[in-house]
Short mmCIF file of C-alpha atoms and ligand atoms in Angstrom, two decimals:
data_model
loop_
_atom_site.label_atom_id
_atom_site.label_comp_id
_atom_site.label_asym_id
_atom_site.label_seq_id
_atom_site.Cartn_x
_atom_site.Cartn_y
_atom_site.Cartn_z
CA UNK B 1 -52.90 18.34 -39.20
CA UNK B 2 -55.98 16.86 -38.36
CA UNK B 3 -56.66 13.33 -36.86
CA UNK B 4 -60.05 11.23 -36.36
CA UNK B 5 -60.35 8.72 -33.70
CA UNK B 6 -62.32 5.47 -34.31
CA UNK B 7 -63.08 4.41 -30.66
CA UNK B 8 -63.25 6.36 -27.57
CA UNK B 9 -62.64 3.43 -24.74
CA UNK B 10 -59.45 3.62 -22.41
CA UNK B 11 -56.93 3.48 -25.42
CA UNK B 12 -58.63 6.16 -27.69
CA UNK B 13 -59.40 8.01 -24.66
CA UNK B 14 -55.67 8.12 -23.86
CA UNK B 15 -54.58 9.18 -27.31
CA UNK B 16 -56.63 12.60 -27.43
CA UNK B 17 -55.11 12.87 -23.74
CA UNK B 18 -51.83 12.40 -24.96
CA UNK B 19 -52.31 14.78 -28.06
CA UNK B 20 -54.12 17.38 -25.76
CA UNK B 21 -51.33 17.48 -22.97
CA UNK B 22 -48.05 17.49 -24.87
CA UNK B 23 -49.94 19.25 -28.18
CA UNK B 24 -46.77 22.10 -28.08
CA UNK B 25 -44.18 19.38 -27.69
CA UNK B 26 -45.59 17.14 -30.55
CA UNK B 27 -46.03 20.35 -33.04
CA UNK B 28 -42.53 21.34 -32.39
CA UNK B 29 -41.62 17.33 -33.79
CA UNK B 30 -43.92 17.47 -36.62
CA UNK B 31 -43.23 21.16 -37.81
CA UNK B 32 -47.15 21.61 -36.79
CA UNK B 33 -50.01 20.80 -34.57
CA UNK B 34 -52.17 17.51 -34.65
CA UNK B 35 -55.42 18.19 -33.48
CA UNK B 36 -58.31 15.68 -32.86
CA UNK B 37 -61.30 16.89 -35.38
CA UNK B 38 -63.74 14.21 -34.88
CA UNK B 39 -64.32 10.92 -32.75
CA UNK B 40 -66.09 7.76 -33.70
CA UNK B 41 -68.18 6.16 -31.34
CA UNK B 42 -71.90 5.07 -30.70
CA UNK B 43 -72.26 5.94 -26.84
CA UNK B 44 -72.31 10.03 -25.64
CA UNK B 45 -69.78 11.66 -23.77
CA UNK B 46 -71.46 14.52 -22.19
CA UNK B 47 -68.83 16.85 -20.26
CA UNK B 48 -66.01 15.37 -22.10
CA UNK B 49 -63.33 17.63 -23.08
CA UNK B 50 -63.71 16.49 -26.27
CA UNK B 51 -67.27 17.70 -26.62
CA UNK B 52 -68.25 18.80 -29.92
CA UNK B 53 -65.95 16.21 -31.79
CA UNK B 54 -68.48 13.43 -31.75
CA UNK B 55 -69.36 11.61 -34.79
CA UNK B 56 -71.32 8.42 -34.96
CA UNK B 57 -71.10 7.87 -39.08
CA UNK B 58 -67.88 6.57 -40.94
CA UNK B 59 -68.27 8.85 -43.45
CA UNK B 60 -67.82 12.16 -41.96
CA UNK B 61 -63.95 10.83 -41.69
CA UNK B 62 -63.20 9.37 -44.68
CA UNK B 63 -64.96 11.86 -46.87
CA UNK B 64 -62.87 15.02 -45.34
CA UNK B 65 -59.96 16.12 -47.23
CA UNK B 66 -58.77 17.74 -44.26
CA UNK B 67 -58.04 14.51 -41.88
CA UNK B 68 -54.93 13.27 -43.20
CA UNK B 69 -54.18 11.04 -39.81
CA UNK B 70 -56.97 8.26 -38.18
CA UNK B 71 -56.72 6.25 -35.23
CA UNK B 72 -58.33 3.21 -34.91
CA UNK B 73 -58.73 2.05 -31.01
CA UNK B 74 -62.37 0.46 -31.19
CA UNK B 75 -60.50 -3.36 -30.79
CA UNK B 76 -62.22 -6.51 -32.38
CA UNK B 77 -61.30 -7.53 -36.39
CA UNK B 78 -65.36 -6.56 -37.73
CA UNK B 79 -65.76 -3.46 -38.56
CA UNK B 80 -62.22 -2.52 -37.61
CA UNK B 81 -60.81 -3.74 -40.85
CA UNK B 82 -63.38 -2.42 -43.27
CA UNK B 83 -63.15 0.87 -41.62
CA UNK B 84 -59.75 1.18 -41.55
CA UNK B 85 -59.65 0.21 -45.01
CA UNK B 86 -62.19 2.55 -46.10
CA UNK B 87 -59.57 5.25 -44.90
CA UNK B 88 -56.40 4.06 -46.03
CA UNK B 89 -58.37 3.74 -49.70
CA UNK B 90 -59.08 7.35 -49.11
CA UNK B 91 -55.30 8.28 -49.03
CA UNK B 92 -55.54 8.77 -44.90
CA UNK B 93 -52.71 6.68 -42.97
CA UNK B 94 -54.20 4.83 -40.10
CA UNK B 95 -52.38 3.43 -37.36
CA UNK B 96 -54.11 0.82 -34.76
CA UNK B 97 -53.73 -0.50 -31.06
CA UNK B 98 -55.53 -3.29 -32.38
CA UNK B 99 -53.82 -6.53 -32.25
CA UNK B 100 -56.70 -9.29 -33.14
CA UNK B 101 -56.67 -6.46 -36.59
CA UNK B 102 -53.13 -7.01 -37.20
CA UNK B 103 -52.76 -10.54 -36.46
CA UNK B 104 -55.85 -11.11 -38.99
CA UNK B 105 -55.97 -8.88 -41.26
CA UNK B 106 -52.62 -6.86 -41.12
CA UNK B 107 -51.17 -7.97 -44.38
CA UNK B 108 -53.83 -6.58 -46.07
CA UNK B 109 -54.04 -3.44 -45.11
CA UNK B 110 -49.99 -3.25 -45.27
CA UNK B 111 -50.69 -3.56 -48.98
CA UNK B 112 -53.37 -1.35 -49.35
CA UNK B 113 -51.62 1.09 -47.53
CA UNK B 114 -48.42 1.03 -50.17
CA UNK B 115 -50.69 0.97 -52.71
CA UNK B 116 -52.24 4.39 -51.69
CA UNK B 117 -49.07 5.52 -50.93
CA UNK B 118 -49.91 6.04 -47.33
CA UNK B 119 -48.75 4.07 -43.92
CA UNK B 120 -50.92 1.91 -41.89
CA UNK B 121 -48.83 1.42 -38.31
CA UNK B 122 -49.15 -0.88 -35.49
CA UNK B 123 -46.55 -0.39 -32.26
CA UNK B 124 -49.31 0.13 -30.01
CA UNK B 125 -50.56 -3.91 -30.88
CA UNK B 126 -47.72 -5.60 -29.10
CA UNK B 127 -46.03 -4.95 -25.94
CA UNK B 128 -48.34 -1.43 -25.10
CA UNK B 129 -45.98 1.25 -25.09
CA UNK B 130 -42.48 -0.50 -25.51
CA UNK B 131 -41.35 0.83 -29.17
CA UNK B 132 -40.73 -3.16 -29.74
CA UNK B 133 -42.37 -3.16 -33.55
CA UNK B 134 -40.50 -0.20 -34.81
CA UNK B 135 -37.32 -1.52 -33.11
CA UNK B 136 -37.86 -4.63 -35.20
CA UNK B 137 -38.38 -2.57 -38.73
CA UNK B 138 -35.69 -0.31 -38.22
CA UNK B 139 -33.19 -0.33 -35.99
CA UNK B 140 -32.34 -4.14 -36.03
CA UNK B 141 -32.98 -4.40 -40.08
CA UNK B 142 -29.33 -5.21 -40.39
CA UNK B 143 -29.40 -8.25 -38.05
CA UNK B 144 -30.82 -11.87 -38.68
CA UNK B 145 -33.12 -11.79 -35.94
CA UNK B 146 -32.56 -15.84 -34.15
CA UNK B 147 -34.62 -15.14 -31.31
CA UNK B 148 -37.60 -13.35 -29.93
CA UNK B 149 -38.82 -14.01 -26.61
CA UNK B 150 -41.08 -12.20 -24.64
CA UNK B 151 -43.57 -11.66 -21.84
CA UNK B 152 -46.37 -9.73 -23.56
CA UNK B 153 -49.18 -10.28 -21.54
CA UNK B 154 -49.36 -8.06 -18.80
CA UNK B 155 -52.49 -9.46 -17.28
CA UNK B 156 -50.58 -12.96 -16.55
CA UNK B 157 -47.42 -12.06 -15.59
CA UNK B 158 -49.69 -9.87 -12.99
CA UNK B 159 -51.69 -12.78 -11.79
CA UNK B 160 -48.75 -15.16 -11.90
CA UNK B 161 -46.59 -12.49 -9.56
CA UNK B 162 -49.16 -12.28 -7.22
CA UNK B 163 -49.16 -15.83 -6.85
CA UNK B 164 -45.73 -15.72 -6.59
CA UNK B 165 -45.00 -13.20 -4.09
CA UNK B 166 -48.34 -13.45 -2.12
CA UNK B 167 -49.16 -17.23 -2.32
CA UNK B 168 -52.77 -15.79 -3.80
CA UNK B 169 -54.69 -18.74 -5.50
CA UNK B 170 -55.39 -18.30 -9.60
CA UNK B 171 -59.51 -17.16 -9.29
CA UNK B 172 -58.50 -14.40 -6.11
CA UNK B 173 -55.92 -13.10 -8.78
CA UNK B 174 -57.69 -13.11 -11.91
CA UNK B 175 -60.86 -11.21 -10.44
CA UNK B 176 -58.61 -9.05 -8.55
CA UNK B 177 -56.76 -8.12 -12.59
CA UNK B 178 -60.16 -7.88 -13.68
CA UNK B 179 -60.92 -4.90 -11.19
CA UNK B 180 -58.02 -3.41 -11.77
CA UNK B 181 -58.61 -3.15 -15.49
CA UNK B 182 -55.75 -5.11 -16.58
CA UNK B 183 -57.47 -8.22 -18.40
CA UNK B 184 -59.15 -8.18 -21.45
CA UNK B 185 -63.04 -8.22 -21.86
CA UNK B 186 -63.12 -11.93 -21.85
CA UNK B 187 -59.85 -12.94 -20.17
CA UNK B 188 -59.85 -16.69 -21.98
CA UNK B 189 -57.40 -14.81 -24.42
CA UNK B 190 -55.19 -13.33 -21.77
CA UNK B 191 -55.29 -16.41 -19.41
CA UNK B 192 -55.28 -19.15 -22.35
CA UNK B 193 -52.51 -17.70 -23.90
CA UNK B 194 -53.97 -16.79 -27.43
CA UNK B 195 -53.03 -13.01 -26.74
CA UNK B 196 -49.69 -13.58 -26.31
CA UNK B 197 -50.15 -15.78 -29.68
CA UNK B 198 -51.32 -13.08 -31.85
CA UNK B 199 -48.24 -10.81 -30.46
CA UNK B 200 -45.55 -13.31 -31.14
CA UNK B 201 -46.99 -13.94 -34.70
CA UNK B 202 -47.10 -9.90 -35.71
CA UNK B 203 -43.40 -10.04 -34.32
CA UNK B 204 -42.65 -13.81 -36.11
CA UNK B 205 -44.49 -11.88 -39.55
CA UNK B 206 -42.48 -8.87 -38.99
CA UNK B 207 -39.12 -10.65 -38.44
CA UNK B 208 -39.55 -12.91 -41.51
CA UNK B 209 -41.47 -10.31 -43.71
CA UNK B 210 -44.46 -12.85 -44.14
CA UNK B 211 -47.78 -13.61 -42.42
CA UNK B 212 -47.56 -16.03 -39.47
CA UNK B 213 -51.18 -17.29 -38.52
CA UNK B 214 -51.46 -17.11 -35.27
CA UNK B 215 -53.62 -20.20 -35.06
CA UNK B 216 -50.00 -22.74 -36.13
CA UNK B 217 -48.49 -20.97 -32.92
CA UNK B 218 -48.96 -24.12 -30.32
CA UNK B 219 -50.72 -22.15 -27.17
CA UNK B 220 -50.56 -23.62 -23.63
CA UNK B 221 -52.21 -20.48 -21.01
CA UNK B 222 -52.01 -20.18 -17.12
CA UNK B 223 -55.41 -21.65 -16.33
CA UNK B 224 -53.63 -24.81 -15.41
CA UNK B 225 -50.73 -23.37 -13.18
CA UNK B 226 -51.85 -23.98 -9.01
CA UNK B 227 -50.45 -23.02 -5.91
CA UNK B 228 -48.56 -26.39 -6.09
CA UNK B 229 -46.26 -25.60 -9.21
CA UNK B 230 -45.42 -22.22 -7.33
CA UNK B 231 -44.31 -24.35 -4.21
CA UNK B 232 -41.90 -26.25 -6.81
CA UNK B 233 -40.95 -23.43 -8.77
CA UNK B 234 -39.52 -22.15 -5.64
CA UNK B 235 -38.17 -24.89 -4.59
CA UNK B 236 -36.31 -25.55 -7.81
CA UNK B 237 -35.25 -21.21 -7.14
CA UNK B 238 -37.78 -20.51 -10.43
CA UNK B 239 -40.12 -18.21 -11.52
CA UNK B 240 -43.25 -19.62 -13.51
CA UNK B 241 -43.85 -16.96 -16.46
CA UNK B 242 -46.22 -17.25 -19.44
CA UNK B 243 -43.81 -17.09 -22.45
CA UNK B 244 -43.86 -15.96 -26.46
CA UNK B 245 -40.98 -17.55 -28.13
CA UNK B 246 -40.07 -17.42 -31.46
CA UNK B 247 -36.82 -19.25 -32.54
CA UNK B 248 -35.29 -19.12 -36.14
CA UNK B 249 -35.04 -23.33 -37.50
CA UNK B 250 -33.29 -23.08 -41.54
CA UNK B 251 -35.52 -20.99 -43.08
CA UNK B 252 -38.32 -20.54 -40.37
CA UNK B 253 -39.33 -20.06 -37.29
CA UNK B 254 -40.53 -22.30 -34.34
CA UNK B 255 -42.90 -20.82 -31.79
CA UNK B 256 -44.54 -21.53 -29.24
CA UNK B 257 -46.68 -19.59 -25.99
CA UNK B 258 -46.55 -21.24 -22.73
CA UNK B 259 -45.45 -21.46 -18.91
CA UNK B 260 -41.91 -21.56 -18.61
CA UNK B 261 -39.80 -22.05 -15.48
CA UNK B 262 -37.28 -19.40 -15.55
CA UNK B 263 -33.80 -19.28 -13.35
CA UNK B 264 -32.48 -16.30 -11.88
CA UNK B 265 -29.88 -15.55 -14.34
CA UNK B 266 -32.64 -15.45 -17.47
CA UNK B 267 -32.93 -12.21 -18.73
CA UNK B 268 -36.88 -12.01 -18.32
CA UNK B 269 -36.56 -13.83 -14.32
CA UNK B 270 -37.56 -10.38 -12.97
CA UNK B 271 -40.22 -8.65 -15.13
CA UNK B 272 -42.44 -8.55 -12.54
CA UNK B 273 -46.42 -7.27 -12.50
CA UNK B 274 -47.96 -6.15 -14.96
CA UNK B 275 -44.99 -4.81 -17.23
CA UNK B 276 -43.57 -6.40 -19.99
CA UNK B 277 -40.28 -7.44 -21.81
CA UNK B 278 -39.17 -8.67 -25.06
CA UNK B 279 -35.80 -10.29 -25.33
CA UNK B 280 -34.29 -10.26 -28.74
CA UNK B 281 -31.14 -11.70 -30.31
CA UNK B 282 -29.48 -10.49 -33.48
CA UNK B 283 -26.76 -11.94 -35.09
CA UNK B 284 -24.91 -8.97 -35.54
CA UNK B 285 -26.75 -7.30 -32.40
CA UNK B 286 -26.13 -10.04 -29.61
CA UNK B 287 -28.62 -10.35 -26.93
CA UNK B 288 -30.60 -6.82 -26.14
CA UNK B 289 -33.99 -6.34 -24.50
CA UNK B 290 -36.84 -3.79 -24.19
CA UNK B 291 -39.05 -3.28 -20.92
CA UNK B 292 -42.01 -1.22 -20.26
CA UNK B 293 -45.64 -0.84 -19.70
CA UNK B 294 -46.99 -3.57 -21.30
CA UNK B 295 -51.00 -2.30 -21.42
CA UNK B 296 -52.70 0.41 -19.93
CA UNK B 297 -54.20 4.30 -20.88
CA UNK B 298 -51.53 6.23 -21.56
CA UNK B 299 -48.69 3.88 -22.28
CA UNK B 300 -50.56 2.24 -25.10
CA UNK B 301 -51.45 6.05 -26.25
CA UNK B 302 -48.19 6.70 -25.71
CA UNK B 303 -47.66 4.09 -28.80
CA UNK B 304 -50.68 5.08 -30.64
CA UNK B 305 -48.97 8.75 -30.77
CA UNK B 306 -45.65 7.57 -31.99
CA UNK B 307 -47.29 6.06 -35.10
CA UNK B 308 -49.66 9.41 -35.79
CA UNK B 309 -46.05 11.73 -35.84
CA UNK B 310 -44.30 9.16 -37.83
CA UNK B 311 -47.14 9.48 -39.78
CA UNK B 312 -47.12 13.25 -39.91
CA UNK B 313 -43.65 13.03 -41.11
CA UNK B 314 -44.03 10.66 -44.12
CA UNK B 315 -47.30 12.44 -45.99
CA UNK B 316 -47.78 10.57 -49.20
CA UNK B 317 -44.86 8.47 -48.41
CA UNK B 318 -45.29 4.45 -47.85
CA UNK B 319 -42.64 3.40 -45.76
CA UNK B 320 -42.10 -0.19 -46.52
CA UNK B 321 -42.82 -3.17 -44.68
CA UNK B 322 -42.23 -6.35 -45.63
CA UNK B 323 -45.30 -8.53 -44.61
CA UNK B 324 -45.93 -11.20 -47.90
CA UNK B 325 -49.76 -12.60 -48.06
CA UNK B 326 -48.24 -15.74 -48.36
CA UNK B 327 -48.65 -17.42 -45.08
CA UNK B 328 -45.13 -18.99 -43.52
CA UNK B 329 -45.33 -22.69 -42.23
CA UNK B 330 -43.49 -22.63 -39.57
CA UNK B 331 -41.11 -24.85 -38.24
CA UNK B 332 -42.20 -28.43 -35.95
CA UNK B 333 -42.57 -27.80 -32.65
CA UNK B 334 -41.92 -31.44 -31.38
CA UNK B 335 -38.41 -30.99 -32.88
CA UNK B 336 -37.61 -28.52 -30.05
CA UNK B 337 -35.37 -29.53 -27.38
CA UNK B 338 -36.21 -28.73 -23.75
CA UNK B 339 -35.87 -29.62 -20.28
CA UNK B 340 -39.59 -30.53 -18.70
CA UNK B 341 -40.93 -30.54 -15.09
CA UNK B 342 -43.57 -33.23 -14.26
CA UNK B 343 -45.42 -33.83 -11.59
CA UNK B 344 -46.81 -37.39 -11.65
CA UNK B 345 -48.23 -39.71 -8.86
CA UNK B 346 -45.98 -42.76 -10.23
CA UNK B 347 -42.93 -43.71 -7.50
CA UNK B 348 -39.21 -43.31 -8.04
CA UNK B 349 -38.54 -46.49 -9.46
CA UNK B 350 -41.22 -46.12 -12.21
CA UNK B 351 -39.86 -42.54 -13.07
CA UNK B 352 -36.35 -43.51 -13.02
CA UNK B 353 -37.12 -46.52 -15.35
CA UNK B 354 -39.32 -44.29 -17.81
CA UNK B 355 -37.08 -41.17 -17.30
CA UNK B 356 -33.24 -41.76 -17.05
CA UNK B 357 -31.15 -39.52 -15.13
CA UNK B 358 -34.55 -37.30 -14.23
CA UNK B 359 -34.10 -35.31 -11.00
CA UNK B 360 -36.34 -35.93 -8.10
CA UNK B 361 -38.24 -32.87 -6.34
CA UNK B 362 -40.18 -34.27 -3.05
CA UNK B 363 -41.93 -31.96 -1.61
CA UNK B 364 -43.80 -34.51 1.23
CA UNK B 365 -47.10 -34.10 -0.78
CA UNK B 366 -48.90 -37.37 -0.75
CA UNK B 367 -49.40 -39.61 -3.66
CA UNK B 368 -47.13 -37.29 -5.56
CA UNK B 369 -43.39 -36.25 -6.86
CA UNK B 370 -42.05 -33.71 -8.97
CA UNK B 371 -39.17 -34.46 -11.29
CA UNK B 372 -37.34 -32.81 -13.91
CA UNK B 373 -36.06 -34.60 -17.32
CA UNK B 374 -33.03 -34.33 -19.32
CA UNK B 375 -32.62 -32.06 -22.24
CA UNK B 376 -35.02 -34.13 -25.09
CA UNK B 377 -37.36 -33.54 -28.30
CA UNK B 378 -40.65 -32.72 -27.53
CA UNK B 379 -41.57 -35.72 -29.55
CA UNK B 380 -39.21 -38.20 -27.57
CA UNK B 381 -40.76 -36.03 -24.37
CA UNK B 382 -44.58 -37.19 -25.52
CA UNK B 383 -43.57 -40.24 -26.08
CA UNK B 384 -42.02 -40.96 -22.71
CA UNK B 385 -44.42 -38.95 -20.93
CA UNK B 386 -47.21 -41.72 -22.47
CA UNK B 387 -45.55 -44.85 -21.44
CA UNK B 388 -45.39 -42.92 -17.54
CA UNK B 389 -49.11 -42.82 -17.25
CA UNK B 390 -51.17 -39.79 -16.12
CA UNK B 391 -49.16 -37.38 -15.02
CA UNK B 392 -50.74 -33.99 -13.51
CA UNK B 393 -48.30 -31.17 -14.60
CA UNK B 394 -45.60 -30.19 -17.54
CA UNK B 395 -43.69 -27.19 -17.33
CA UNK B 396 -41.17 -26.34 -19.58
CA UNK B 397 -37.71 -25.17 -17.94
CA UNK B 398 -36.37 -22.28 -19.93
N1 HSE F 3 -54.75 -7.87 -21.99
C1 HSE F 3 -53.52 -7.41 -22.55
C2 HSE F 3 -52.42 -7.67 -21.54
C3 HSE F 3 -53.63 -5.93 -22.88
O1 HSE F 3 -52.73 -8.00 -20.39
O2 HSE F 3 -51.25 -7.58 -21.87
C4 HSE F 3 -52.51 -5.40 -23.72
O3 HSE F 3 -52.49 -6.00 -24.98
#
């Protein structure tokens, strides 16, 4: 069988790696060899071991017969989509690390792809190289899935562990992810939280068979978090971690992305680094979770791979996915209930009037306490948190 990459960065890169070094293992899965025939991309690769393969037009691909399998790892929605579309309309399945695609544009080529009887496939978009997506469409399809909870953004639970554990301040960190290759191009999408947005709406769309715009998911990032919070967090024996939750409310879903403060005995408390983890509860299922390599080469290839021999396996079959065009409302975030850590320059008598029963944290930091509230609606929270005055930080305890 014969694939074509669309993108030769780190992630395509990684997939001809992957399909060069375990090329006897995978044919012995598929019932026959998947070889790379050609790879898409503008820039030269002189000395590359895939020399030769180097295409720069569209075409070539989707007018050969002979490549029944693409990849598309060139990242951005334009002209991802219309070139991934141009193959699935050529009766090639396509799968795709490529999670701004999916989050966009994913219903669309879901449908093209049954159409055409082919499969257009996606693990590698959420959660690197944890098999979370297929999990979701086929091993927990008998469960009503209430929760989904993860941390699947590698880049800030990095930066918020080195904080953490080395008392590092937030711009050290983030240039020190940077170098290490860990955060995106531009990291406002790692560190404000809208990549961890488009991942819990491809799992919220999977879940409830329906597209979830990422844009209704509420999205609070790290930028804010300081040295401070960490001081509280420990003193409070919590970990601050940027969360993905999705919660079923009736007949949808609430989300939400943002710091949480997470005790000891939560099942995410010690993802550490760079990894990832996605908690999910089924009602038949019970609590389970997956853990892994959240980005990176060869995981994420790792993913990419999966799809391709899946693929392999299913030749001019659609396996179905239920992803509607019709886009889900989902649920009112001020009707959650939480607990919420402040930390506000008002004294204990204001707090205590304002916030009954809230627990004092003093710290000795001037002009300043921490305090954490009673279980309340986000909307009673607001409300409360208005008739204080300024305040200078809310955390949500998980
Ligand atoms: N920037 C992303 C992360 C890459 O840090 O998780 C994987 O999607």
């Amino acid at each position: 069988m014969k694939v074509a990459i669309m993108g030769y960065g780190t992630i395509g890169s990684g997939v001809a790696e992957v399909l060069r070094v375990n090329r006897d293992l995978i044919a012995g899965r598929v019932g026959e060899p998947i070889d790379v025939k050609y790879i898409l991309d503008l820039r030269e690769f002189p000395g590359d071991p895939e020399e030769g393969k180097f295409i720069k037009d569209i075409n070539v691909i989707v007018n050969d017969p002979e490549v029944t399998l693409v990849v598309e790892t060139m990242g951005g929605v334009h002209p991802a989509y219309e070139f991934v579309k141009a193959n699935l309309l050529a009766g090639k399945s396509v799968t795709t690390s490529n999670k701004a695609l999916v989050a966009d544009m994913g219903y669309d080529l879901i449908r093209i792809a049954r159409e055409k009887k082919v499969n257009f496939m996606f693990e590698a978009s959420v959660g690197g190289g944890i098999p979370i997506i297929r999990t979701l469409q086929t091993c927990l399809t008998g469960d009503e899935i209430d929760e989904v909870t993860g941390i699947v953004n590698g880049t800030t639970n990095y930066m918020m562990t080195e904080m953490e554990e080395n008392g590092s301040d937030f711009d050290d960190v983030l240039h020190d992810a940077q170098a290490r290759g860990y955060a995106e191009k531009d990291p406002t999408a790692d560190i404000e939280g809208f990549d961890a947005a488009r991942k819990i709406a491809i799992l919220t769309s999977i879940v409830a068979g329906q597209q979830v715009d990422f844009h209704d998911v509420p999205t609070e990032g790290i930028s804010k978090i300081t040295a401070y919070d960490i001081r509280y967090a420990k003193k409070l024996g919590r970990s601050i971690k940027l969360l993905a939750r999705m919660v079923k409310e009736g007949d949808t879903y609430c989300c939400r992305v943002a710091p949480y403060l997470l005790p000891p005995e939560h099942p995410l408390y010690s993802v550490k680094g760079v990894f990832n983890a996605v908690f999910v509860k089924g009602n038949m299922l019970g609590d389970s979770m997956y853990y892994g390599s959240g980005a990176g080469k060869l995981p994420t290839a790792s993913a990419v791979v999966g799809d391709l021999v899946a693929m392999a396996k299913h030749l001019g079959k659609n396996i179905y996915m239920e992803w509607k065009d019709e886009k889900l409302e989902l649920a009112d975030p001020n009707k959650q209930e939480n607990r919420y850590f402040v930390r506000a320059h008002q004294g204990r008598g204001a707090i205590a009037k304002v916030f009954l029963n809230a627990e004092i944290i003093d710290m000795g930091v001037d002009n300043e306490l921490g305090f954490v509230t009673p279980k309340m609606l986000e909307s009673e929270f607001n409300a409360k948190k208005e008739e204080l005055g300024e305040v200078f930080q809310v955390i949500r305890m998980a």
